[in-house]
Tab-separated table of C-alpha atoms in Angstrom:
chain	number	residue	atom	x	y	z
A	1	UNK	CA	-41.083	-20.457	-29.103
A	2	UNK	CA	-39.220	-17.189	-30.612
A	3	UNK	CA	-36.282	-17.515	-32.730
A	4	UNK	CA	-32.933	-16.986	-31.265
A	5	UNK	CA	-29.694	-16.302	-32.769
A	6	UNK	CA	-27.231	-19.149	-32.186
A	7	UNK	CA	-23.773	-19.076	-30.214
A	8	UNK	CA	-23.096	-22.412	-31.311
A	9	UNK	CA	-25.027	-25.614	-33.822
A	10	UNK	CA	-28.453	-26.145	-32.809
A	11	UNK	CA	-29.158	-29.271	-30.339
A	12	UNK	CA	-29.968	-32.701	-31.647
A	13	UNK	CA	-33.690	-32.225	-32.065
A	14	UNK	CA	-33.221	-28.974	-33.780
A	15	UNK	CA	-33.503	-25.793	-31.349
A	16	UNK	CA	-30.991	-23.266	-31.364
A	17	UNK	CA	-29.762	-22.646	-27.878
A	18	UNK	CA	-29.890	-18.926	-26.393
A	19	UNK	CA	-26.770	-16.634	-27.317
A	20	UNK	CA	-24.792	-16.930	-23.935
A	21	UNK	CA	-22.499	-14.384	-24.309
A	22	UNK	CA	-19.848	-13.174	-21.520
A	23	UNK	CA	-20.742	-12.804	-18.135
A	24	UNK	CA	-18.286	-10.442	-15.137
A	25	UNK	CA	-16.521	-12.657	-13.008
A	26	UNK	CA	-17.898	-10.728	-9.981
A	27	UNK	CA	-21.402	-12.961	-10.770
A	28	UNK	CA	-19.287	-15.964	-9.497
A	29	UNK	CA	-18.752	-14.461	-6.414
A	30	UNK	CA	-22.852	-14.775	-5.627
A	31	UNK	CA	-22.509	-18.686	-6.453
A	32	UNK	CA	-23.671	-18.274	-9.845
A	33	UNK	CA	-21.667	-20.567	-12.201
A	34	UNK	CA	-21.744	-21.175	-15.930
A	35	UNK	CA	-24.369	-23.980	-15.826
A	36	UNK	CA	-26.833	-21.564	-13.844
A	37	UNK	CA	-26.077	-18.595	-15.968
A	38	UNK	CA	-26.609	-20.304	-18.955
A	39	UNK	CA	-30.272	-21.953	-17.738
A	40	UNK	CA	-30.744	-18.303	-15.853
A	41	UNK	CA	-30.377	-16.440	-19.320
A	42	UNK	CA	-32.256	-18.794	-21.323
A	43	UNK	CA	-35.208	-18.815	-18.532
A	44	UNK	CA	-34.556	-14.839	-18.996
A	45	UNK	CA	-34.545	-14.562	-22.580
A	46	UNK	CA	-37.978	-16.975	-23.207
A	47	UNK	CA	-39.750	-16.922	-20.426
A	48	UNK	CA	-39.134	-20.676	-20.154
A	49	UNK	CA	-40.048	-22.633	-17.228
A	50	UNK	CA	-39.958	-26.406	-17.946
A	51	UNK	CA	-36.570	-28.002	-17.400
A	52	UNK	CA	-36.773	-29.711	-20.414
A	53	UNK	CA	-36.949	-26.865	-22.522
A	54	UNK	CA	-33.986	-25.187	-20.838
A	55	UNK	CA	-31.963	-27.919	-21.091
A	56	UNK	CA	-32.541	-27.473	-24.584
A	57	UNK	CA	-32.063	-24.021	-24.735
A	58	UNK	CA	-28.775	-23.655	-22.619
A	59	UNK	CA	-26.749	-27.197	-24.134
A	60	UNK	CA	-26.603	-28.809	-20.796
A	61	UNK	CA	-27.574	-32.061	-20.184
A	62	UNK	CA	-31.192	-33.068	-18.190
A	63	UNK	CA	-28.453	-33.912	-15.166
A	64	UNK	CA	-26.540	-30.980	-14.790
A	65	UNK	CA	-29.822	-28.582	-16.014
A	66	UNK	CA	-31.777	-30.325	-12.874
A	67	UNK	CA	-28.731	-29.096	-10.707
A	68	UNK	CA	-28.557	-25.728	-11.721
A	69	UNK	CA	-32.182	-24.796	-11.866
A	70	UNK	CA	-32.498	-26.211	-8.350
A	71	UNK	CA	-29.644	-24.265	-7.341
A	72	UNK	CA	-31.503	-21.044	-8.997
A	73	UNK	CA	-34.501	-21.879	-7.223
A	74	UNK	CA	-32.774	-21.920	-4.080
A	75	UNK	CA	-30.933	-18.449	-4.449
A	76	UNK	CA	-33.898	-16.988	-5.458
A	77	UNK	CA	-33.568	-16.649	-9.404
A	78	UNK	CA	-36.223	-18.844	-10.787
A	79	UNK	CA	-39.908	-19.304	-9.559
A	80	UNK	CA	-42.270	-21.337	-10.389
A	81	UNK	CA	-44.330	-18.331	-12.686
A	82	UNK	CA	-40.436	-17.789	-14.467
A	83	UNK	CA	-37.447	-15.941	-14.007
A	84	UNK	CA	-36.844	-13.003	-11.701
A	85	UNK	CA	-35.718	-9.716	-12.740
A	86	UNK	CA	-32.085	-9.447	-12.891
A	87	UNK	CA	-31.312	-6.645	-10.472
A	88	UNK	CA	-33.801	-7.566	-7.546
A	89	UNK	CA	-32.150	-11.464	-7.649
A	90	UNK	CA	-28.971	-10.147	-7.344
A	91	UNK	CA	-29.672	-7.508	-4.719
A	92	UNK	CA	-31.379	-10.208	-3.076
A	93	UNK	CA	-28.378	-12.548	-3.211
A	94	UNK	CA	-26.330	-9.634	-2.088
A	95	UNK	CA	-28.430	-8.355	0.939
A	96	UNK	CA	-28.190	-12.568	2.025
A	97	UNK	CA	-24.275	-12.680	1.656
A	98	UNK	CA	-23.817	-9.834	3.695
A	99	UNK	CA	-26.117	-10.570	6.173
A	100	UNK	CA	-23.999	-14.390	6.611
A	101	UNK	CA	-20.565	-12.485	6.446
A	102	UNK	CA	-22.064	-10.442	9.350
A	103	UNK	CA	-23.304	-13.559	11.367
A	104	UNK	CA	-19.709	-15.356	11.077
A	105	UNK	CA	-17.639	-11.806	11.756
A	106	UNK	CA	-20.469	-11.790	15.047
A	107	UNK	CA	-19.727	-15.658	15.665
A	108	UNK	CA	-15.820	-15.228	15.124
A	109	UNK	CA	-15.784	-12.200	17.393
A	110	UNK	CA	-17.028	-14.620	19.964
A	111	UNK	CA	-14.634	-17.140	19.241
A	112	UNK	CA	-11.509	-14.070	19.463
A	113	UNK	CA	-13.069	-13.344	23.176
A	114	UNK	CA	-12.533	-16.867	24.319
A	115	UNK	CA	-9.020	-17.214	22.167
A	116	UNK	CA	-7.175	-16.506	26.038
A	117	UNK	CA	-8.884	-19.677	27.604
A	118	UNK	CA	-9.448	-21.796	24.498
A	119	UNK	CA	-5.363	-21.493	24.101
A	120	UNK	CA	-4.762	-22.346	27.976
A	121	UNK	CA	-7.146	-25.529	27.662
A	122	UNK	CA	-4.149	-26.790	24.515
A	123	UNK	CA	-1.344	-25.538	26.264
A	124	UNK	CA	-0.350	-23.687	29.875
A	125	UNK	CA	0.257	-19.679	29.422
A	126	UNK	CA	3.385	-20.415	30.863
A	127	UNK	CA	4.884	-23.201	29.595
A	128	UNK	CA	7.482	-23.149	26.935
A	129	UNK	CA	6.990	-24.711	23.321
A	130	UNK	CA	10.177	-26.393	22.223
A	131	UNK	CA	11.100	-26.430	18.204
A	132	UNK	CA	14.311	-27.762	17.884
A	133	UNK	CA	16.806	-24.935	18.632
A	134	UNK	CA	13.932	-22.723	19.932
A	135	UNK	CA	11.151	-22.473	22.584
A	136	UNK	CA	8.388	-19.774	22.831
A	137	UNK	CA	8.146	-18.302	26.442
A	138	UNK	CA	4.612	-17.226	27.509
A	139	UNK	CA	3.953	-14.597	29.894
A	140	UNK	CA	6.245	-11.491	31.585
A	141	UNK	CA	6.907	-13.054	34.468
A	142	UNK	CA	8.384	-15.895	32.909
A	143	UNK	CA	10.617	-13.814	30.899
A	144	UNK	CA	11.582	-11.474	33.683
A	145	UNK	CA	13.031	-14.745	34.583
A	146	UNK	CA	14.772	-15.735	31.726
A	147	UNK	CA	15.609	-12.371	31.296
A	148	UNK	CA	17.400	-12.777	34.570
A	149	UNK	CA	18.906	-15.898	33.880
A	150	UNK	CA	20.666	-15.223	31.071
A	151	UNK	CA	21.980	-12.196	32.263
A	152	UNK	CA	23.358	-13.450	35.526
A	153	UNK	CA	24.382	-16.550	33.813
A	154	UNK	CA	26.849	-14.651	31.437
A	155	UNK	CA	30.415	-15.218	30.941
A	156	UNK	CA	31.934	-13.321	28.708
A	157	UNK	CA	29.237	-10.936	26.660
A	158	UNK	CA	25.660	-9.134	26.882
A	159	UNK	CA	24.668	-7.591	23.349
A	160	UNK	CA	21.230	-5.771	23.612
A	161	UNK	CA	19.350	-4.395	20.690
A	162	UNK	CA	17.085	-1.766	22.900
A	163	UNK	CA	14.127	-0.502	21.742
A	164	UNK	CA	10.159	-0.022	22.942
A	165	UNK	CA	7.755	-1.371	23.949
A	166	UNK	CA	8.871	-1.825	27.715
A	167	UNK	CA	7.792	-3.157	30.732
A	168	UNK	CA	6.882	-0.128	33.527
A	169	UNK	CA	8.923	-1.319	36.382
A	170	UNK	CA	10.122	0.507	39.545
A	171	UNK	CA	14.261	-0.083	40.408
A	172	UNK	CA	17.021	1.600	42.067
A	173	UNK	CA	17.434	3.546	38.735
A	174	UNK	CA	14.100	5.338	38.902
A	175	UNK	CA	10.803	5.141	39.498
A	176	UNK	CA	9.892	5.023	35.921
A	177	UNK	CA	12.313	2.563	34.488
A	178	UNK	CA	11.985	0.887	31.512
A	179	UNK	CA	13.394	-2.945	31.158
A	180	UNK	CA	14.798	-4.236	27.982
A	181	UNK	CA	12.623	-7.403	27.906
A	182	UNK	CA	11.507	-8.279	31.396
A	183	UNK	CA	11.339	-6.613	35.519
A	184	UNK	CA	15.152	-6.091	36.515
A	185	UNK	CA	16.968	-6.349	32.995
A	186	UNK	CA	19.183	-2.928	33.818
A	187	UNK	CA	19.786	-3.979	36.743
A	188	UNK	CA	21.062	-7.826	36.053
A	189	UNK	CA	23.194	-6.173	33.184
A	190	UNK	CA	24.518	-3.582	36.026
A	191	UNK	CA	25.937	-6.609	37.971
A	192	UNK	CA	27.287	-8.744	35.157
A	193	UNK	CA	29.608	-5.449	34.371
A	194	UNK	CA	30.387	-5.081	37.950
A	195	UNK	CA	31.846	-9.296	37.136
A	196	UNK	CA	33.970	-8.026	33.952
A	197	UNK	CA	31.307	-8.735	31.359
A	198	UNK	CA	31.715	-6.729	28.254
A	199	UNK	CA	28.172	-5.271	27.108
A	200	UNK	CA	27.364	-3.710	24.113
A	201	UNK	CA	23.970	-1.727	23.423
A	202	UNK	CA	22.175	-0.172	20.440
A	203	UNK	CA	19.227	2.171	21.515
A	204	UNK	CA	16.390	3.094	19.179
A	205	UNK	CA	15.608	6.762	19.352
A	206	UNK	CA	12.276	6.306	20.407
A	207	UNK	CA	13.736	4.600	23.358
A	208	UNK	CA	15.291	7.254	24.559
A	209	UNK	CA	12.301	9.170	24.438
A	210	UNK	CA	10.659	7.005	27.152
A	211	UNK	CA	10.629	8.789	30.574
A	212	UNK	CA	13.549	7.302	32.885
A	213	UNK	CA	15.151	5.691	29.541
A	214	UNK	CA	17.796	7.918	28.877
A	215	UNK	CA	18.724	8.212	32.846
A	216	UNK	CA	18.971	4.565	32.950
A	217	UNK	CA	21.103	4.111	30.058
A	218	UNK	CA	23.021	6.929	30.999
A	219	UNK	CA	24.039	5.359	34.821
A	220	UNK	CA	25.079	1.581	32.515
A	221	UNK	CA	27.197	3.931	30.474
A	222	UNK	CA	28.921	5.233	33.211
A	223	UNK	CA	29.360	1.599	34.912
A	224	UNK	CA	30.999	0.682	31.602
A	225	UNK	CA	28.564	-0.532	29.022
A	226	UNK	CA	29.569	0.373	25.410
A	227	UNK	CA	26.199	2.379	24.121
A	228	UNK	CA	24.749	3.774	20.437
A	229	UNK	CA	21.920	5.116	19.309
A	230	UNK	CA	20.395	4.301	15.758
A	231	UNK	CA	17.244	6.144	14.567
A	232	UNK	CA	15.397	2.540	14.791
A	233	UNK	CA	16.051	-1.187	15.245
A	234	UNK	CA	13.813	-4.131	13.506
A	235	UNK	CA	13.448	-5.830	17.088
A	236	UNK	CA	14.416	-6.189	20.712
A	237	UNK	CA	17.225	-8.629	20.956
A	238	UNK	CA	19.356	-10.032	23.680
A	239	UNK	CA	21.924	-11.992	22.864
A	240	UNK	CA	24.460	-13.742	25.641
A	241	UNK	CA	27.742	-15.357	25.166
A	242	UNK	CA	26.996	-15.553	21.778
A	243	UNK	CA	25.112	-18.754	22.527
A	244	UNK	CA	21.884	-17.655	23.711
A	245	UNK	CA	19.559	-15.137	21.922
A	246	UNK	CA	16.317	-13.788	23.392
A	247	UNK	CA	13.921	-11.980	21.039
A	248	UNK	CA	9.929	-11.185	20.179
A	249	UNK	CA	8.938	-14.248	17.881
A	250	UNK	CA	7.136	-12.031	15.030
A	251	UNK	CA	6.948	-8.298	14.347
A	252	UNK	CA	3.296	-8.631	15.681
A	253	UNK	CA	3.870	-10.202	19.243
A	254	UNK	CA	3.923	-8.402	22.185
A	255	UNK	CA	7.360	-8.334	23.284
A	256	UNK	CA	6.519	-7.787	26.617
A	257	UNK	CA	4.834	-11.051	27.166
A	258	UNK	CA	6.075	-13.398	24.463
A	259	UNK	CA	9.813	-14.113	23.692
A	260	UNK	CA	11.480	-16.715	21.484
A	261	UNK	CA	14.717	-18.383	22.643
A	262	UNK	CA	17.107	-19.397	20.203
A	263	UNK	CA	20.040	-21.175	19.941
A	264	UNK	CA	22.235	-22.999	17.752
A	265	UNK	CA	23.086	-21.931	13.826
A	266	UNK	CA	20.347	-18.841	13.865
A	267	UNK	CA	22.185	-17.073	16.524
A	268	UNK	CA	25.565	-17.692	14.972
A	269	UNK	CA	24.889	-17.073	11.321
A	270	UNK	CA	22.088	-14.420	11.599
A	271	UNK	CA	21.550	-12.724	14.564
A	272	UNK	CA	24.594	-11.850	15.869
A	273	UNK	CA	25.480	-10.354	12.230
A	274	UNK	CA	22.374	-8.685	12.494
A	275	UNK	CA	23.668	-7.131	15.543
A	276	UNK	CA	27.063	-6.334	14.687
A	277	UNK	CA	26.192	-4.762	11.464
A	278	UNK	CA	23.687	-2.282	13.375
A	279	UNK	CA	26.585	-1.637	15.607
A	280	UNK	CA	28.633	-0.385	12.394
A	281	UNK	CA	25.645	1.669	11.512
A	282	UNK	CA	24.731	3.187	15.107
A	283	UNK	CA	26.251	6.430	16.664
A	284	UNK	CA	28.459	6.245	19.699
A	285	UNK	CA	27.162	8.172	22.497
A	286	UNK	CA	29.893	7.470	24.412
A	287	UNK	CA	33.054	9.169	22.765
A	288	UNK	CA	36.721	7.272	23.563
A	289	UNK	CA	38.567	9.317	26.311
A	290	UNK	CA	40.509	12.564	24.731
A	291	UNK	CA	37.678	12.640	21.803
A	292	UNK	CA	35.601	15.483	22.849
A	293	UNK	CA	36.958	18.957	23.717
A	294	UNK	CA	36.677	19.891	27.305
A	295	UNK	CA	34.456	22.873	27.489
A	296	UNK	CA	36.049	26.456	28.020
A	297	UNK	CA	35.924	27.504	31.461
A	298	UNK	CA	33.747	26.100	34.528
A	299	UNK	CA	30.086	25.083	33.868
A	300	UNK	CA	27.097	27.483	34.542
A	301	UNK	CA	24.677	26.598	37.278
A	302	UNK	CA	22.255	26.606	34.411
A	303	UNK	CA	24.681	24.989	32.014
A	304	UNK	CA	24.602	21.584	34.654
A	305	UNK	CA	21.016	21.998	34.780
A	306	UNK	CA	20.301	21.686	31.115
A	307	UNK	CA	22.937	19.086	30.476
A	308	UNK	CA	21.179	17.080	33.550
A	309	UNK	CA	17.844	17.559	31.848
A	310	UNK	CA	19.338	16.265	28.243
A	311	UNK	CA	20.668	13.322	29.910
A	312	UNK	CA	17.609	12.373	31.193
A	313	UNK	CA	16.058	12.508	27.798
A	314	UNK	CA	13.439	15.228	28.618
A	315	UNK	CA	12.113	16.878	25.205
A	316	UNK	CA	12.106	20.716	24.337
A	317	UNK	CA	8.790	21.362	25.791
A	318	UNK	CA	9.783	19.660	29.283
A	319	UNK	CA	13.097	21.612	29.498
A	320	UNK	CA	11.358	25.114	28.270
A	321	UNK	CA	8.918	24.991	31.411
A	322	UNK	CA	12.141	23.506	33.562
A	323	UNK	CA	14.033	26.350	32.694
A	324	UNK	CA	10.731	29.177	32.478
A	325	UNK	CA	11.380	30.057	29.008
A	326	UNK	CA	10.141	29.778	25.773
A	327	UNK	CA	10.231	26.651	23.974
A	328	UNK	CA	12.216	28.335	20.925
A	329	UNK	CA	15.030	30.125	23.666
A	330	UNK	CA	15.392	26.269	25.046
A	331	UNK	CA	16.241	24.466	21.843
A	332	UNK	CA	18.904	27.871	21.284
A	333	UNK	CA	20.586	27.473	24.493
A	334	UNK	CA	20.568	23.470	23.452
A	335	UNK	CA	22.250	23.985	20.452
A	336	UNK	CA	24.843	26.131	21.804
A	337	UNK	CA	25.602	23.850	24.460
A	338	UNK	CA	25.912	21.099	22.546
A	339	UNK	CA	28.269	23.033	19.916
A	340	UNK	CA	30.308	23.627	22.997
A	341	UNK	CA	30.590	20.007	24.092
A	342	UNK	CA	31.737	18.854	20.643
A	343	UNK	CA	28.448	16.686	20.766
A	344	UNK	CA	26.407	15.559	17.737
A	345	UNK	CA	23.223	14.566	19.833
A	346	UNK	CA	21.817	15.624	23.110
A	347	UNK	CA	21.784	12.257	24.550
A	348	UNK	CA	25.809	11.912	23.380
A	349	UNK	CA	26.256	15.502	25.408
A	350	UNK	CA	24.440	13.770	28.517
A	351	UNK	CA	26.739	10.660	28.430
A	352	UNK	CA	29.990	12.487	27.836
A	353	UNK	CA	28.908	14.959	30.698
A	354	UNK	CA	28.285	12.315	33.037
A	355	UNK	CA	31.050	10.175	32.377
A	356	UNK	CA	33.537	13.304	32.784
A	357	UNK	CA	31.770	14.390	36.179
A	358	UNK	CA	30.273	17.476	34.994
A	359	UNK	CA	26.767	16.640	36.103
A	360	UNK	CA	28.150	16.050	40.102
A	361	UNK	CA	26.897	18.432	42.437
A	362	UNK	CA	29.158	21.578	42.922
């Protein structure tokens, strides 16, 4: 047997075991743990085969040395003729790993197909999941009547926190409305105004980009719903009476077809906070009667036409072919008009245009 220099007192019958040293933590990732990589450096370092021997060699006991140079055996370390080379067992350990990692991502991928059905078989798509003061509600239909609901139901206030994605609907509005959570949520909110219910709305930017967004918002504005616009909102959020809150249930659900119902000390001591404080932080779009200057004179045939086209939220590049021009003469003729109008955002010219008549047919 050669002579090796000792990491710690030679064993009880007198052989030094191997010098261990330190091994990268990444070797416990292939299964390899301090009993194996003391009998796999030993079996390395001697050419060792018997498990006696080892045992000697590495410290361990005939128990644990049995375990670990069956377990090297196994993963392709140790052979009956002596150890393997070093870098073909561990490419060979790593070629296996990733081949199982790739038959459970194929297996789980499987499993993710079926996740639709397997969920159904615990609990109905549409059925509502109660947790104290909340209950999740499953599908758009279902919302579109909660959505509905809730509206129609309200007393005394309708706070919305408005922002994408929507549901594609077709109304009275437009063609290409947008709803706030569900089929018909302008429209509900239309009616509980026309009953003397105050409503107040924040709209994300990006929600006004959607076509028919702006248009709609613009008509609820005029019917007497108190509108601003922030540059973005956390979530969608409808909140009536203060007792009543209807939002997505994580940043990662689809809003369209799940909502979470709340009620009770959430709504009071968080959400409608988390509204209000928004509300400081939004811009009106909707300027107090006597705020913004009249504009000097009549307007321009083409004046009404580009105010129509900003309060339907069209972008520059829509306008510029509207108006046959080029996209940089558009946003110039913007910009003066909205200097004229005393308004700091298109959408804000739109409202106070429409609100004032200016947009009515000549």
């Amino acid at each position: 047997m050669p002579t090796l220099e000792p990491d710690r007192p030679p064993t009880e019958d007198g052989t030094a075991p191997v010098d261990l040293g330190s091994d990268p933590p990444e070797l416990s990732q292939l299964g390899l743990d301090d009993d194996m990589l003391r009998l796999y450096r030993a079996a390395l370092r001697t050419g060792a085969t018997a498990s006696g021997e080892l045992a000697a060699l590495s410290g361990l006991d005939p128990d644990r040395t049995e375990r670990g140079l069956a377990r090297l055996a196994a993963d392709g370390f140790l052979t009956a003729f002596g150890a393997v080379a070093p870098r073909a067992a561990l490419r060979t350990v790593v070629m296996r790993r990733m081949a199982e990692l790739a038959q459970r991502e194929a297996e789980l991928r499987t499993v993710d197909a079926m996740v639709d059905g397997l969920a159904d078989g615990l609990w109905p798509s549409d059925a509502r999941l109660p947790v104290g003061d909340a209950s999740l509600v499953v599908g758009t239909p279902e919302i579109a009547r909660l959505t509905t609901h809730l509206v129609m139901s309200a007393r005394h206030e309708v706070l919305v926190l408005d922002t994408p994605p929507y549901v594609q609907i077709g109304t009275r509005r437009s063609d290409v409305s947008s709803a706030h959570f569900s089929v018909g949520a302008d429209d509900d909110v239309d009616q509980a105004l026309a009953r003397g219910v105050v409503s107040r709305r924040i709209v994300s930017q990006d929600g006004l980009d959607t076509p028919g967004r702006a248009e709609g918002i613009l008509e609820l504005g005029g019917a007497g719903m108190t509108v601003r616009v922030r540059a973005t909102l956390p979530t969608k959020l409808l909140v009536v009476d203060r007792e009543t809150a209807l939002l997505p249930p994580s940043s990662s659900a689809d809003a369209t077809t799940t909502a979470l119902v709340l009620r009770g000390g959430v709504l009071a001591h968080v959400l409608v906070p988390l509204f209000e404080a928004l509300w400081d932080d939004a811009v009106p779009v909707v300027a107090p009667p006597g705020d913004a200057p009249h504009p000097d004179g009549a307007l321009t045939a083409e004046e009404r036409e580009l105010l129509t086209m900003l309060a339907a939220g069209l972008k520059d590049e829509a306008v510029a072919r509207h108006l046959d021009v080029h996209v940089a003469t558009a946003r110039r003729r913007i910009t003066a008009l909205l200097a004229r109008l005393g308004a700091s955002s298109r959408f804000q010219a739109g409202v106070q245009a429409a609100r004032r008549g200016w947009l009515a047919d000549s």
